[in-house]
Structures are given as structure tokens and as C-alpha cells.
Amino acid sequence: MSHVEEIPDDASQEMNMLEAINHTLHQEMRRDERVMVLGEDVGHNGGVFRATDGLHTEFGGDRVVDTPLAEAVIVGTSVGLAAAGQIPVAEIQFLGFAYQAMHQIAGQAARLRFRTRGRFQARITIRSPFGGGVRTPELHSDSILSQFANVPGLKIVAPSSASDAKGMLATAIRDPDPVLFLEPLRGYRMIKDEVPLGEHLVELGKARTVSDGSDVVIIAWSYMVDVAMRAATELANEGISARIVDLRSIVPLDTEAIAQAVEDCGRVVVVQEAPETNGFASEVIATINDTSFYSLEAPVERVSGWDAPYPTGQLEDFYVPDVGRVVAAVRRVVETP
Amino acid sequence: MTRPLSDDDLRAMMTHMIGARVSSQRAFNLQRQGRAGTNAPIDGSEAIVVGAARALDPTADWVLPQYREPVALQRFGPEVLESYVRYILGDPDGGHIPEPVRVWPPQISLATQVPHAVGMAWGMKRTGETGCALVFLGDGSTSEGDFYEAANFAGVLRAPVIFVVVNNGWAISTPVASQTAAKNFAAKSHAFGFPGTTVDGTDILAVYEVVSEARERAVSGAGPTLIEAVTYRLAPHTTADDPTRYMPDDELVAARGRDPLTRFQKELSGRGLWSDDDTTRAEADADAVMEAAIQAAEADRANPIELFDHVHAIRTTRLERQRREWIDHYGEDPR
Ligand SMILES: Cc1ncc(C[n+]2csc(CCOP(=O)(O)OP(=O)(O)O)c2C)c(N)n1
Ligand SMILES: [Mg+2]
């Protein structure tokens, strides 16, 4: 049933985020014929961003399905498909439209295992782009990840590199639980790195140290890792050595990696695109409080979107955390005596 | 029952259709020039929107659009287009259509406007207003739960609401055949318990007729109507779309031969009510109106600090604190 390609162990290729996702979907569909892709415009059109380009041609309309325009039924039928032994990879065209599927994601997929005491499992991957900065119409940019982080039973990952996108998407598809796989809209074509061409799995729940540093740790995920990296370059010129930890996985959360970084650096800035109130940064800071309070040399700072709905294009550059705000927060934290 | 159309009405309808096409194409080009964000051209749906608007009473009825319609709602006042231009320029005021214009701003989250329309109609019924709410939604949007839930409830309420399904054959790349196995969208009304009808959406007079009848039903207390207006999307889904990937060329060419503008122009010329000069003048006038709206919107871009306005009726202390932090970082007016 499975078809495994012969690829030399060490072969790799530079890809952007979209190419890595597309490549991984091809590989996982070849590997396991139970894997299906379903969503709006994912078939003939290859997805509005081309993430699913070529799948319909290779695997046909039975496995790569243009659904009616209804997010609830995309996720809801995925629950049923999973119970029937299929492995759906559902696409929500933009995360802001996951609201239309909230009752199926949060109310159903996430708790299927729990309420059937393991009789059924929702082995589903839900892919969706999110995040701002690219002048989209309303609701296309909202960072609503933390709303899902409050839902027991779901896993949530948000990779920031093409290589991680491959490793985590493949792992998500093989994971027995529902995984929300969040893709950085702004980084789709901008983020580029070497992606292993053969089997490449990244364990869900493991953070990644993106760059080393000792004065302060900047904790971020998804596109905010890129912002943090640019901030770190600027800070290096001022003689501030910033470590960057990419959480990669929101649920499960790599508590140990967070604790270790806090112990090593003593000062922390958490960066998130979501509004400040009840964004996932709050949970990160509470975790630091639990694990590493006595390692802290200064109060933890967070850089967030504001407590306003994601705004229209003329305002958005002043809403999404930028390098300047991260640098300023780091300076404040480092200057605390 | 249906108000007869005067020659002035007919000429105004033609003018508005041309205006809609011109504004929409200007908006598209504005995006290409980097001056506007993603927007969705109306090409192919002009007769549906202009015809429906003509059947309504702008002082009594409400329109809840999806996102293509605002350029064709001139009958409700110039403010609709002015706000729309700001909207596509990413100005938050684009969502504010001033009083007393009875039009909601564009809706991006598909079908969410349908329950709002039913709620407005219900409210009007409660206060005894004689008016109705007309909501536009696409063929694709009918697949959303919001549509079924709202239409069903409207039937129960006998709410004064008109559902206009703009069936332009496509939802981005997804053809109607992938949305529904029903023979047509009008047939869905049977399950809701109120009448439904399919109309040729390239025939503005036919649209006017069916919407007039639906309005009569609505305001006389007879309840909702579902209208399916059939046309074809003559332009890309939005500025971000490449229809050559999925749209069969022959279909598009055939549909261009049924252009609603050409059809009505011929009809009016035959009655001696329209000439080529009129077309030239209408195009030039529409272009000037659009140009003025663009100039005004570009000259008055938003101060980004406005993102802290209108979050709640009264700003919370926490948001007030964030606003001060914002000013510390960006200044009072970083435009
Ligand atoms: C709830 C929701 N899901 C998905 C989208 C993305 N999207 C925008 S327009 C569109 C197609 C809409 O088709 P239709 O309702 O037929 O309207 P048309 O664009 O043809 O006028 C889709 C899928 C959205 N805006 N909202
Ligand atoms: Mg459509």
C-alpha cells in the first residue's frame, strides 16, 4: 500500500515554506494512501497559495477534494473520516475562518478520544495560514492561536522554518491526535531554508534554539521568530547578546527548554502577534513563573498585538509587533538592574 | 404591484451599471498600482445589484452586501462608493457608511451577513417599520451553515427579508456543481417554507421584477423570498486570483457574449432611450466620480492610532495604557 521513495539520506534542497509544505503533502500521500486532502480550492486550483499544487493531478479527486464552501463540514467530515480509518489533512483557507468551524474543532475533534474513552480518535491535521503584515482583507490576518490553546485535546504547532514545516507536518499527519498546523502567511514565500528531501520528522513539543546568546532570551513562534532574529542582529550591534528560542509547538509546550533558557539568560522577552490579553505569551510567562521564577533577574516583558481587532491595511504595520518594539523591550529588560 | 419604471429610471439604471463596471475596474487597477488592497470586481453582476436596488426604497429598506456589490449601490447614495474606496485602501473608515444610508459595509466572512439581515428584518417587524432587508450572498456562500440557519429562522419568523443568491458560477475556483447537487439554488427555499425563484441575472428588468415582488411580499407581512440570480463571473475572483488555472475559456467567452451591460444597452437603444454618446458620457462621469473618491481617500489616510478607537464604547483602562505605550513608541501621528 505504501510507496517509499529512494532518496539519499543526506539530500536536501532550498525551499520556501510553501514548497516545503507542498513537498511534504506529496510525500505523505505517496507514503500512505489513507491520507486525504480536503478544503476550499485545494484541488484544481492547488490552493489559493498553491500549497496543494499538483496533488489533484497526482492523486485524483477522490483523495484531493474541493469541498463546498463550509468550514464546519470540512472539519466535521474529517472527524467522521478519521473514525472510518482515513487520515484527513483539512485546509482552512485562512485561520480567521476557523471561527466557522469552531464547534467542530474545539467541541468535537479535540474531545472525540476523551468522550469515547479511546474508541475513536480524530487523527486529523488542520492546516491553516495566519498572521498579518500582508494587507489582506478583514479576518485573513487574525492570530487566534491562543483561542485554540485553551482547548484540551488539540495539539497546536506553528513552525517558523521550511525545514521544520516539513518535519512537523509529516509528524502531525502521522500523529494519532488532531493537530492544528499553523502556517505563517507572511513567511510563505519569504522564509527559505534547506529542507531534507528524505524522511524528516520533528517531534511535536520540542522547542528549537535558533541562535545562541546569553544576556536575554527572546521567546517567539511562527513569523515572530523572524522579527526576533532581525531584532537580535540590531541588538548585537549594541553589544547585547540575545538568544532566540522558537517554541515551534504550542501544545505540547516544551517547558524544559523554556526553563533552561531562562536559567541561562535570566532575562526574557516573549513576542506574539496576538492581542496582549490572554495571548499565548501569558501562558509562557506563567510557565516561567512556575519553573524558573528564581532564575529571573528582571520582570518578563511581552511584545504583543494590541487589544483591538486586527486592523485594516493602513494601520497594520502599527499593530503587528515589529523589530523596533522588540528591541525596545529587550533594552528595558536588559537595563533593569 | 410592481412600480412601473419611468424612462428616467431606466436611464439611471443603465448609468449605474456602467458606473459599477468603471469603478470596479478602477479599483482593480488601483491594486495593480500598489495603491489599494485586494478587491473583488463586480463584472457580470451589475444587473443583479442595480436591478435589485431599483426595486427597493432607500429610505425604508436595508441592504447587506457581500463584497462585490458596493460599487453598484449608487441608488442608496454616493457615500456607499466613497466608503468602499476607503475600504479597499485599507482605511478603517471604509467600514463606516454614514447615516442615514441603509447599507452595511462589505462582508468578508462568508454568509455571516445572512443572519444579520434576518435580525434586522425581525427588528423592523417588531417596531412596525414598513421596510425590508435584502441580503446578497454568493453561490458558494450558500454552503455555509449561517445561510441555512438564517433562512430557516426567517421562514419561522415570516421576517421581511429577501435573500439574493448571486450565482456567478464560481466560488474562487470551485464550480457550482461542487457546491450543491440541487437543481438550482432557488429550490432550497422549499425546505425553508417560503417561495424561491430563479431569474436571469443578466436581465436587469427581470431582476427588477422579481425583487419588486419579493419586496411586496416582505412589507405586506407575507415573509421571506429567496431569489437566485444567475450570471457568470466575467473577471478574476479578486485581484489575487488567476482564473486561467480553472475557468474553461469557452465558458468565459460565451458569458462575455451575454454581458448584462450590452444587453440592457441594446434594449434601451431599441426604445430610443440610449445612445453611444450616453455610454461615453456615463463612463466619463463614473470615472470622474471614482477619481474624486480616490483623491479624497488618498489625501486623508488614517492616523494609525485610530486602531485604538471604537473597540468598546468607552476605552478600557488597559487599552488606554496600551495606547500610551503606543504613543511612546510611535508618536502621536506617525503617518
Ligand atoms: C467563511 C469564509 N470562508 C472562506 C473564505 C475565503 N473566500 C473568499 S471569497 C470565497 C468564494 C466565495 O464564493 P461565492 O460565495 O460564490 O461569491 P463570489 O466570490 O463568487 O461572488 C472564498 C472561499 C471567506 N472569505 N470566508
Ligand atoms: Mg460565486
XYZ file of C-alpha atoms and ligand atoms in Angstrom:
699
model
C 0.000 0.000 0.000
C 2.795 2.430 0.656
C 5.282 3.692 -1.810
C 8.579 4.805 -0.328
C 10.870 6.873 -2.469
C 14.566 6.172 -2.713
C 16.280 9.346 -1.648
C 19.856 9.529 -0.365
C 19.870 10.132 3.390
C 21.629 13.466 3.268
C 19.992 15.025 0.194
C 18.458 18.427 0.770
C 17.197 21.368 -1.211
C 16.483 25.009 -0.523
C 12.726 25.572 -0.371
C 10.394 28.246 0.805
C 7.709 27.475 3.339
C 5.054 26.777 0.702
C 7.303 24.496 -1.311
C 8.210 22.563 1.797
C 4.557 22.074 2.690
C 3.692 21.051 -0.849
C 6.602 18.618 -0.992
C 5.621 17.073 2.338
C 1.993 16.612 1.334
C 3.149 14.807 -1.802
C 5.407 12.538 0.226
C 2.873 11.734 2.915
C 0.186 10.988 0.331
C 2.549 8.664 -1.508
C 3.546 7.017 1.724
C 0.059 6.240 2.984
C -2.971 6.000 0.769
C -5.302 6.767 3.663
C -4.058 10.359 3.629
C -6.589 12.702 2.033
C -6.519 16.446 1.457
C -9.754 18.397 1.654
C -10.744 22.024 1.698
C -11.807 25.030 -0.341
C -9.989 25.369 -3.698
C -7.326 22.792 -2.753
C -7.893 20.629 -5.839
C -7.937 22.061 -9.357
C -6.594 25.396 -8.199
C -3.933 23.844 -5.970
C -4.942 26.072 -3.079
C -5.158 29.853 -3.121
C -1.459 29.948 -2.205
C -0.560 26.812 -4.228
C 0.243 24.801 -1.096
C -1.611 21.831 -2.576
C -0.484 22.390 -6.158
C -0.110 19.183 -8.151
C -1.812 16.924 -5.603
C -5.057 16.702 -7.549
C -3.210 15.677 -10.708
C -1.160 13.022 -8.952
C -3.698 11.590 -6.507
C -7.043 12.376 -8.126
C -10.309 13.868 -6.972
C -11.089 11.038 -4.539
C -8.163 11.927 -2.338
C -7.784 15.636 -3.042
C -11.198 17.123 -2.599
C -12.606 20.556 -3.413
C -15.281 20.772 -0.738
C -18.324 23.009 -0.676
C -17.616 26.338 0.949
C -18.259 25.361 4.557
C -15.553 25.137 7.169
C -17.668 23.319 9.739
C -18.312 20.484 7.356
C -14.665 20.309 6.292
C -13.651 19.635 9.881
C -16.785 17.739 10.828
C -16.479 15.255 7.984
C -12.787 14.950 8.811
C -13.814 13.705 12.238
C -16.027 11.097 10.603
C -13.411 10.195 8.007
C -10.849 9.697 10.752
C -13.246 7.468 12.671
C -13.674 5.494 9.448
C -9.928 4.973 9.203
C -8.919 7.715 6.804
C -6.286 10.347 7.572
C -7.675 13.736 6.580
C -5.477 16.747 6.105
C -8.016 19.552 6.102
C -7.272 23.074 4.983
C -8.962 26.133 6.434
C -8.192 28.781 3.834
C -7.385 31.421 6.483
C -7.369 30.877 10.229
C -9.924 33.674 10.731
C -12.452 31.383 9.046
C -11.815 28.662 11.589
C -14.438 30.506 13.623
C -16.964 28.911 11.267
C -15.594 25.513 12.305
C -15.012 26.232 15.977
C -17.685 23.879 17.243
C -16.254 21.031 15.181
C -12.623 21.753 16.068
C -12.955 22.658 19.737
C -16.230 20.970 20.581
C -15.788 17.751 18.618
C -12.402 16.881 17.074
C -10.499 17.835 20.213
C -12.582 15.689 22.536
C -13.523 12.695 20.424
C -10.926 10.486 22.096
C -11.937 11.660 25.569
C -15.671 11.253 25.188
C -15.450 7.849 23.551
C -12.811 6.730 26.039
C -10.455 5.929 23.204
C -12.925 4.100 20.964
C -12.492 6.777 18.285
C -9.640 9.121 17.635
C -9.619 12.200 15.459
C -6.413 11.668 13.570
C -6.737 14.899 11.639
C -4.320 17.585 10.612
C -5.872 21.001 10.105
C -3.596 23.282 8.110
C -4.227 26.998 8.068
C -2.283 30.179 7.330
C -2.436 33.034 9.810
C -0.775 36.262 10.794
C -0.575 39.738 9.419
C 1.578 42.189 7.564
C 0.446 41.462 4.023
C -2.556 43.804 3.603
C -5.208 41.133 3.431
C -8.923 41.851 3.730
C -10.577 41.578 7.144
C -10.238 38.385 9.193
C -7.476 36.946 6.979
C -4.711 38.034 9.364
C -6.067 37.313 12.819
C -3.741 35.447 15.167
C -6.308 33.434 17.053
C -3.996 30.614 18.024
C -4.375 31.129 21.750
C -8.130 30.611 21.476
C -7.360 27.040 20.447
C -4.663 26.641 23.085
C -7.451 26.729 25.638
C -8.980 23.588 24.150
C -7.808 20.348 25.774
C -7.218 17.520 23.322
C -5.822 19.548 20.441
C -2.185 19.833 19.500
C -1.036 23.105 18.006
C 2.184 23.729 16.125
C 3.463 26.850 14.377
C 6.815 26.298 12.634
C 9.000 29.198 11.521
C 11.301 27.485 9.025
C 10.695 25.464 5.886
C 12.625 22.545 7.285
C 10.551 22.498 10.460
C 7.406 22.849 8.376
C 8.304 19.623 6.635
C 9.313 17.759 9.760
C 6.335 18.882 11.794
C 3.746 18.451 9.061
C 4.869 14.879 8.430
C 4.816 14.200 12.169
C 1.405 15.830 12.528
C -0.074 13.684 9.769
C 1.252 10.561 11.493
C 0.166 11.726 14.957
C -2.874 9.970 16.418
C -4.359 13.225 17.733
C -5.872 16.239 15.979
C -3.142 18.740 15.176
C -3.698 22.348 14.216
C -0.811 23.133 11.882
C -0.396 26.903 11.582
C 1.484 28.413 8.684
C 2.940 31.935 8.681
C 1.172 33.754 5.862
C 3.824 36.463 5.693
C 6.580 33.889 5.548
C 5.069 31.635 2.879
C 7.493 32.769 0.188
C 9.909 34.822 2.282
C 11.054 32.066 4.612
C 13.572 29.853 2.797
C 15.984 27.242 4.060
C 17.478 23.849 3.373
C 14.912 21.069 3.636
C 15.936 17.410 3.843
C 14.400 15.537 0.931
C 14.137 12.152 2.607
C 12.275 11.129 5.739
C 12.389 14.086 8.098
C 10.354 14.104 11.273
C 10.403 16.721 14.005
C 8.935 15.676 17.314
C 5.982 17.831 18.349
C 6.610 19.547 21.652
C 10.282 20.386 21.196
C 11.433 23.987 21.023
C 14.447 24.983 18.938
C 17.236 27.378 19.844
C 17.519 29.455 16.705
C 20.546 31.455 17.756
C 22.591 31.435 20.882
C 23.007 34.300 23.281
C 23.464 34.932 26.968
C 22.117 38.330 28.050
C 18.467 37.756 27.291
C 16.230 35.158 25.679
C 13.581 36.137 23.177
C 10.852 33.505 23.012
C 8.736 33.526 19.863
C 6.981 31.283 17.359
C 5.923 31.350 13.735
C 6.686 34.583 11.876
C 7.638 36.397 15.087
C 10.835 34.312 15.113
C 11.889 36.197 12.007
C 11.171 39.518 13.709
C 13.114 38.360 16.763
C 16.077 37.385 14.600
C 16.220 40.803 12.994
C 15.953 42.383 16.437
C 18.821 40.203 17.671
C 21.040 41.421 14.827
C 20.334 45.009 15.788
C 20.914 44.257 19.463
C 24.225 42.560 18.696
C 25.472 45.892 17.331
C 24.741 47.393 20.748
C 26.644 44.601 22.432
C 23.529 42.773 23.661
C 23.655 39.034 23.130
C 20.136 37.704 22.601
C 19.263 34.043 22.445
C 16.237 33.143 20.385
C 14.045 30.216 21.264
C 11.421 29.195 18.736
C 8.697 27.336 20.600
C 7.632 25.584 17.358
C 4.971 23.731 19.279
C 2.349 25.476 21.411
C 0.699 22.282 22.609
C 2.566 20.324 23.804
C 4.768 23.046 25.242
C 8.491 22.484 25.767
C 8.596 23.585 29.392
C 12.124 22.273 29.880
C 13.580 24.281 27.032
C 11.914 27.406 28.380
C 13.242 26.771 31.884
C 16.744 26.112 30.586
C 16.842 29.319 28.551
C 15.581 31.360 31.486
C 18.163 29.793 33.768
C 20.930 30.563 31.271
C 19.934 34.126 30.405
C 17.958 35.398 33.416
C 16.080 37.943 31.308
C 13.170 37.206 28.997
C 11.069 38.841 26.294
C 8.126 36.945 24.778
C 6.884 38.068 21.352
C 3.448 37.261 19.967
C 1.267 38.605 17.187
C -1.935 38.048 19.117
C -3.570 40.722 21.263
C -1.914 41.093 24.645
C -4.786 39.964 26.833
C -4.871 36.200 27.121
C -2.468 35.680 24.229
C -0.277 32.593 24.495
C 2.582 34.742 25.858
C 0.610 34.896 29.104
C 0.865 31.118 29.363
C 4.585 31.178 28.617
C 5.147 33.732 31.351
C 3.019 31.770 33.821
C 5.102 28.708 32.959
C 8.297 30.640 33.684
C 6.749 31.684 36.962
C 6.130 28.016 37.775
C 9.511 26.671 36.736
C 12.123 29.396 36.907
C 10.977 32.345 38.957
C 14.158 32.456 40.985
C 16.346 32.494 37.863
C 14.806 35.767 36.734
C 16.878 38.927 37.010
C 14.128 41.188 35.684
C 10.389 41.017 35.142
C 9.496 39.267 31.894
C 8.350 41.575 29.098
C 5.935 40.682 26.357
C 5.557 42.338 22.995
C 2.093 41.756 21.549
C -0.529 42.986 19.197
C -2.831 45.480 20.903
C -6.180 44.623 22.490
C -8.000 45.735 19.365
C -9.334 43.678 16.475
C -6.744 43.155 13.765
C -6.990 46.447 11.850
C -7.204 47.447 8.190
C -4.156 47.829 5.936
C -3.297 51.435 6.714
C -2.905 50.580 10.398
C -1.493 47.095 10.445
C 2.206 47.970 10.492
C 1.474 49.712 13.778
C -0.350 46.701 15.165
C 1.863 43.701 14.463
C 4.977 43.665 16.694
C 7.949 44.983 14.738
C 11.710 44.916 15.215
C 11.688 48.316 16.910
C 9.257 47.213 19.610
C 11.178 44.017 20.276
C 14.488 45.880 20.508
C 12.947 48.416 22.890
C 11.539 45.663 25.110
C 14.863 43.863 25.197
C 16.670 47.066 26.167
C 14.239 47.637 29.032
C 14.700 44.107 30.283
C 18.476 44.184 29.989
C 18.759 47.605 31.625
C 16.764 46.501 34.676
C 19.383 46.486 37.425
C -47.914 45.595 -7.797
C -44.535 46.317 -9.369
C -43.828 50.029 -9.665
C -43.548 50.787 -13.392
C -40.174 52.129 -14.418
C -40.044 55.597 -15.931
C -37.632 56.499 -18.713
C -35.555 58.306 -16.116
C -35.452 55.148 -14.016
C -34.295 53.119 -16.978
C -31.593 55.598 -17.891
C -30.435 55.796 -14.290
C -30.203 52.012 -14.148
C -28.036 51.950 -17.255
C -25.888 54.726 -15.847
C -25.433 52.866 -12.581
C -24.470 49.646 -14.309
C -21.831 51.426 -16.335
C -20.691 53.256 -13.212
C -20.334 49.986 -11.344
C -18.198 48.453 -14.074
C -15.998 51.539 -14.347
C -15.482 51.867 -10.570
C -14.752 48.208 -10.225
C -12.144 48.275 -12.981
C -10.542 51.375 -11.480
C -10.377 49.591 -8.127
C -8.720 46.600 -9.759
C -6.115 48.802 -11.429
C -5.523 50.670 -8.200
C -4.468 47.402 -6.606
C -2.163 46.713 -9.540
C -0.535 50.092 -8.977
C 0.025 49.254 -5.316
C -2.432 51.921 -4.174
C -5.193 49.595 -2.939
C -5.505 46.207 -1.304
C -7.145 43.039 -2.593
C -10.556 43.713 -4.091
C -13.235 41.781 -5.947
C -14.526 43.053 -9.307
C -18.253 43.122 -9.977
C -18.074 42.301 -13.698
C -21.097 40.219 -14.614
C -23.251 41.035 -11.569
C -24.134 44.655 -12.318
C -27.704 43.935 -13.463
C -28.434 41.967 -10.307
C -27.313 44.636 -7.880
C -28.558 47.676 -9.778
C -31.852 45.961 -10.603
C -32.424 44.911 -7.002
C -31.518 48.345 -5.662
C -34.051 49.951 -8.018
C -36.793 47.756 -6.563
C -36.036 48.881 -3.012
C -36.879 52.034 -1.128
C -33.571 53.539 0.040
C -35.356 55.411 2.819
C -37.047 52.299 4.203
C -35.079 49.199 3.198
C -31.697 47.855 4.160
C -29.037 46.234 2.003
C -26.477 43.823 3.427
C -23.872 43.175 0.746
C -21.216 40.509 0.414
C -18.147 42.277 -1.072
C -18.715 42.843 -4.781
C -21.891 44.906 -4.556
C -20.937 48.295 -3.072
C -19.891 49.795 -6.435
C -23.414 49.198 -7.767
C -25.443 50.665 -4.901
C -25.400 54.282 -6.141
C -29.144 54.459 -5.571
C -28.514 54.377 -1.823
C -26.246 57.411 -2.018
C -22.714 58.357 -3.095
C -21.458 57.526 0.394
C -21.529 53.817 -0.414
C -18.866 54.160 -3.103
C -16.882 56.729 -1.134
C -16.667 54.374 1.834
C -15.865 51.445 -0.417
C -12.887 53.279 -1.897
C -11.583 53.925 1.606
C -12.250 50.298 2.423
C -10.052 48.946 -0.351
C -7.389 51.500 0.548
C -7.176 49.923 3.986
C -8.692 52.906 5.779
C -10.704 51.856 8.858
C -13.328 54.458 7.945
C -14.092 52.331 4.897
C -16.294 50.302 7.219
C -18.248 53.380 8.244
C -21.074 54.216 5.878
C -22.593 57.379 7.336
C -26.188 57.905 8.444
C -28.799 57.735 7.047
C -27.548 55.383 4.328
C -29.107 51.982 4.857
C -26.229 49.853 3.639
C -23.869 47.681 5.615
C -20.145 47.586 4.821
C -18.682 44.713 2.771
C -18.640 41.341 4.488
C -15.574 39.153 4.120
C -16.562 36.276 6.387
C -18.880 34.475 4.012
C -22.589 34.181 4.794
C -22.227 35.807 8.214
C -24.271 38.725 6.900
C -27.278 36.481 6.277
C -28.321 36.077 9.930
C -27.695 39.815 10.406
C -30.212 40.548 7.644
C -32.782 38.288 9.257
C -32.190 40.001 12.583
C -32.652 43.441 11.061
C -35.817 42.328 9.316
C -37.098 40.844 12.561
C -36.323 44.101 14.363
C -38.165 46.125 11.727
C -41.135 43.842 12.093
C -41.130 44.374 15.858
C -41.032 48.155 15.551
C -43.663 48.166 12.837
C -41.445 49.800 10.221
C -42.589 49.170 6.659
C -39.389 48.102 5.052
C -37.327 45.040 4.413
C -33.761 43.804 4.478
C -32.159 42.499 1.307
C -29.049 40.399 1.640
C -26.674 39.409 -1.141
C -24.665 36.211 -0.948
C -22.727 34.165 -3.461
C -23.456 30.673 -4.719
C -20.505 29.402 -2.698
C -21.702 31.135 0.435
C -24.940 29.168 0.371
C -22.919 26.166 1.563
C -22.228 27.803 4.903
C -24.343 26.885 7.901
C -25.116 30.548 8.540
C -27.188 30.649 5.359
C -29.308 27.606 6.225
C -29.751 28.583 9.838
C -30.743 32.136 8.969
C -33.075 31.244 6.091
C -34.765 28.612 8.190
C -35.358 31.016 11.058
C -36.550 33.721 8.666
C -39.249 31.329 7.497
C -40.364 30.705 11.067
C -40.403 34.432 11.792
C -42.013 35.373 8.471
C -39.397 38.098 8.524
C -39.430 40.819 5.846
C -36.214 39.699 4.227
C -35.068 38.993 0.670
C -32.207 36.599 0.055
C -30.477 37.247 -3.251
C -28.115 34.457 -4.201
C -25.756 35.777 -6.836
C -24.960 32.632 -8.762
C -21.956 33.610 -10.860
C -20.938 30.016 -11.458
C -17.884 30.049 -9.220
C -16.612 30.360 -5.689
C -12.987 31.211 -6.448
C -12.056 28.006 -8.344
C -14.953 25.873 -7.154
C -17.797 25.481 -9.654
C -21.434 25.365 -8.617
C -21.565 21.625 -9.305
C -19.179 21.145 -6.365
C -21.340 23.271 -4.051
C -24.670 21.556 -4.425
C -26.419 18.629 -6.037
C -29.663 20.598 -6.051
C -31.074 21.508 -9.468
C -30.792 25.160 -8.575
C -30.403 27.370 -5.520
C -33.971 28.636 -5.615
C -35.172 25.095 -4.900
C -33.698 25.343 -1.425
C -36.490 27.710 -0.409
C -38.983 24.825 -0.378
C -37.280 23.376 2.658
C -37.476 26.724 4.430
C -41.184 27.105 3.725
C -41.186 30.211 1.565
C -41.059 30.857 -2.182
C -37.925 30.816 -4.265
C -37.347 31.805 -7.826
C -34.532 31.705 -10.357
C -34.032 34.753 -12.516
C -31.693 35.556 -15.376
C -29.201 37.812 -13.647
C -28.058 39.350 -16.912
C -31.570 40.742 -17.481
C -31.926 43.784 -15.269
C -35.626 44.198 -15.952
C -36.318 40.626 -14.898
C -34.317 41.160 -11.733
C -36.233 44.341 -11.015
C -39.475 42.455 -11.438
C -38.721 39.583 -9.061
C -37.186 41.776 -6.384
C -40.181 44.106 -6.558
C -42.485 41.162 -5.969
C -40.343 39.905 -3.133
C -40.366 43.334 -1.533
C -44.134 43.466 -1.824
C -44.345 40.122 -0.043
C -41.931 41.251 2.629
C -43.571 44.549 3.522
C -47.084 43.116 3.365
C -46.187 40.572 6.039
C -46.071 37.543 3.747
C -42.489 36.711 4.710
C -39.183 35.999 3.015
C -38.293 35.204 -0.588
C -35.226 33.506 -1.978
C -34.060 34.795 -5.342
C -31.351 33.073 -7.310
C -29.916 35.424 -9.929
C -27.842 33.564 -12.478
C -24.900 35.171 -14.220
C -21.230 34.452 -14.868
C -18.136 35.915 -13.245
C -16.518 37.905 -16.056
C -13.352 38.819 -14.144
C -10.909 37.111 -11.789
C -12.312 36.269 -8.345
C -10.189 39.069 -6.897
C -7.012 40.934 -7.701
C -5.200 37.955 -6.141
C -6.682 35.285 -8.411
C -5.618 33.646 -11.675
C -8.754 32.144 -13.251
C -6.866 30.700 -16.232
C -5.934 27.864 -13.879
C -9.506 26.635 -13.630
C -12.012 28.561 -15.735
C -12.757 26.998 -19.142
C -12.040 29.561 -21.827
C -15.093 28.714 -23.936
C -17.395 29.270 -20.958
C -15.938 32.686 -20.342
C -16.116 33.666 -23.994
C -19.760 32.564 -24.162
C -20.549 34.504 -21.000
C -18.932 37.642 -22.396
C -21.479 37.342 -25.198
C -24.201 37.651 -22.549
C -22.763 40.729 -20.872
C -25.560 42.357 -18.847
C -24.380 45.827 -19.817
C -24.533 45.158 -23.556
C -27.917 43.537 -23.173
C -29.540 46.489 -21.422
C -27.804 48.994 -23.675
C -29.369 47.265 -26.690
C -32.750 47.174 -25.004
C -32.673 50.888 -24.205
C -31.275 51.850 -27.624
C -34.143 49.946 -29.206
C -36.557 52.066 -27.189
C -34.734 55.213 -28.244
C -33.597 55.860 -24.675
C -29.861 55.372 -25.033
C -27.091 56.173 -27.490
C -23.401 55.509 -27.754
C -22.811 59.074 -26.658
C -24.703 58.319 -23.482
C -22.354 55.435 -22.846
C -19.313 57.620 -23.366
C -20.720 60.255 -21.058
C -21.722 57.740 -18.376
C -18.245 56.227 -18.447
C -16.563 59.596 -18.175
C -18.864 60.693 -15.351
C -18.288 57.478 -13.436
C -14.581 57.821 -13.902
C -14.672 61.354 -12.545
C -16.720 60.300 -9.524
C -14.319 57.462 -8.824
C -11.312 59.708 -9.307
C -12.713 62.201 -6.811
C -13.376 59.413 -4.312
C -9.833 58.092 -4.721
C -8.311 61.559 -4.376
C -10.317 62.226 -1.240
C -9.389 58.896 0.312
C -5.708 59.179 -0.564
C -5.500 62.730 0.745
C -6.969 61.709 4.066
C -5.310 58.495 5.092
C -5.883 57.203 8.577
C -3.656 58.007 11.521
C -2.644 54.532 12.707
C -3.519 55.489 16.280
C -7.147 55.076 15.228
C -6.694 51.373 15.833
C -7.474 52.132 19.486
C -10.821 53.753 18.620
C -14.204 52.040 18.558
C -13.014 48.882 20.292
C -15.569 49.423 23.039
C -17.955 52.298 23.622
C -15.556 53.502 26.316
C -11.896 52.530 26.167
C -10.885 50.194 28.964
C -8.104 51.308 31.290
C -5.954 48.523 29.959
C -6.388 49.646 26.363
C -5.777 53.227 27.486
C -2.474 52.065 28.942
C -1.596 50.288 25.690
C -2.443 53.428 23.734
C 0.002 55.416 25.875
C 2.694 52.808 25.247
C 1.921 53.040 21.551
C 2.361 56.831 21.593
C 5.635 56.473 23.494
C 6.866 54.240 20.743
C 5.361 55.639 17.540
C 4.449 59.211 18.489
C 1.037 60.873 18.238
C 0.781 60.710 14.469
C 3.322 58.566 12.639
C 1.620 58.931 9.215
C -16.046 31.932 5.944
C -15.145 32.144 4.798
N -14.515 31.088 4.250
C -13.671 31.261 3.220
C -13.418 32.488 2.711
C -12.456 32.665 1.541
N -13.187 33.042 0.333
C -13.346 34.334 -0.014
S -14.356 34.525 -1.310
C -14.599 32.858 -1.477
C -15.531 32.360 -2.533
C -16.894 32.959 -2.428
O -17.723 32.484 -3.457
P -19.213 32.983 -3.627
O -19.931 32.949 -2.332
O -19.807 32.230 -4.752
O -19.053 34.519 -4.009
P -18.335 35.148 -5.272
O -16.921 35.428 -4.860
O -18.434 34.205 -6.394
O -19.046 36.432 -5.520
C -13.857 32.175 -0.502
C -13.773 30.721 -0.384
C -14.083 33.574 3.319
N -13.884 34.843 2.894
N -14.928 33.381 4.347
Mg -19.903 32.795 -6.781
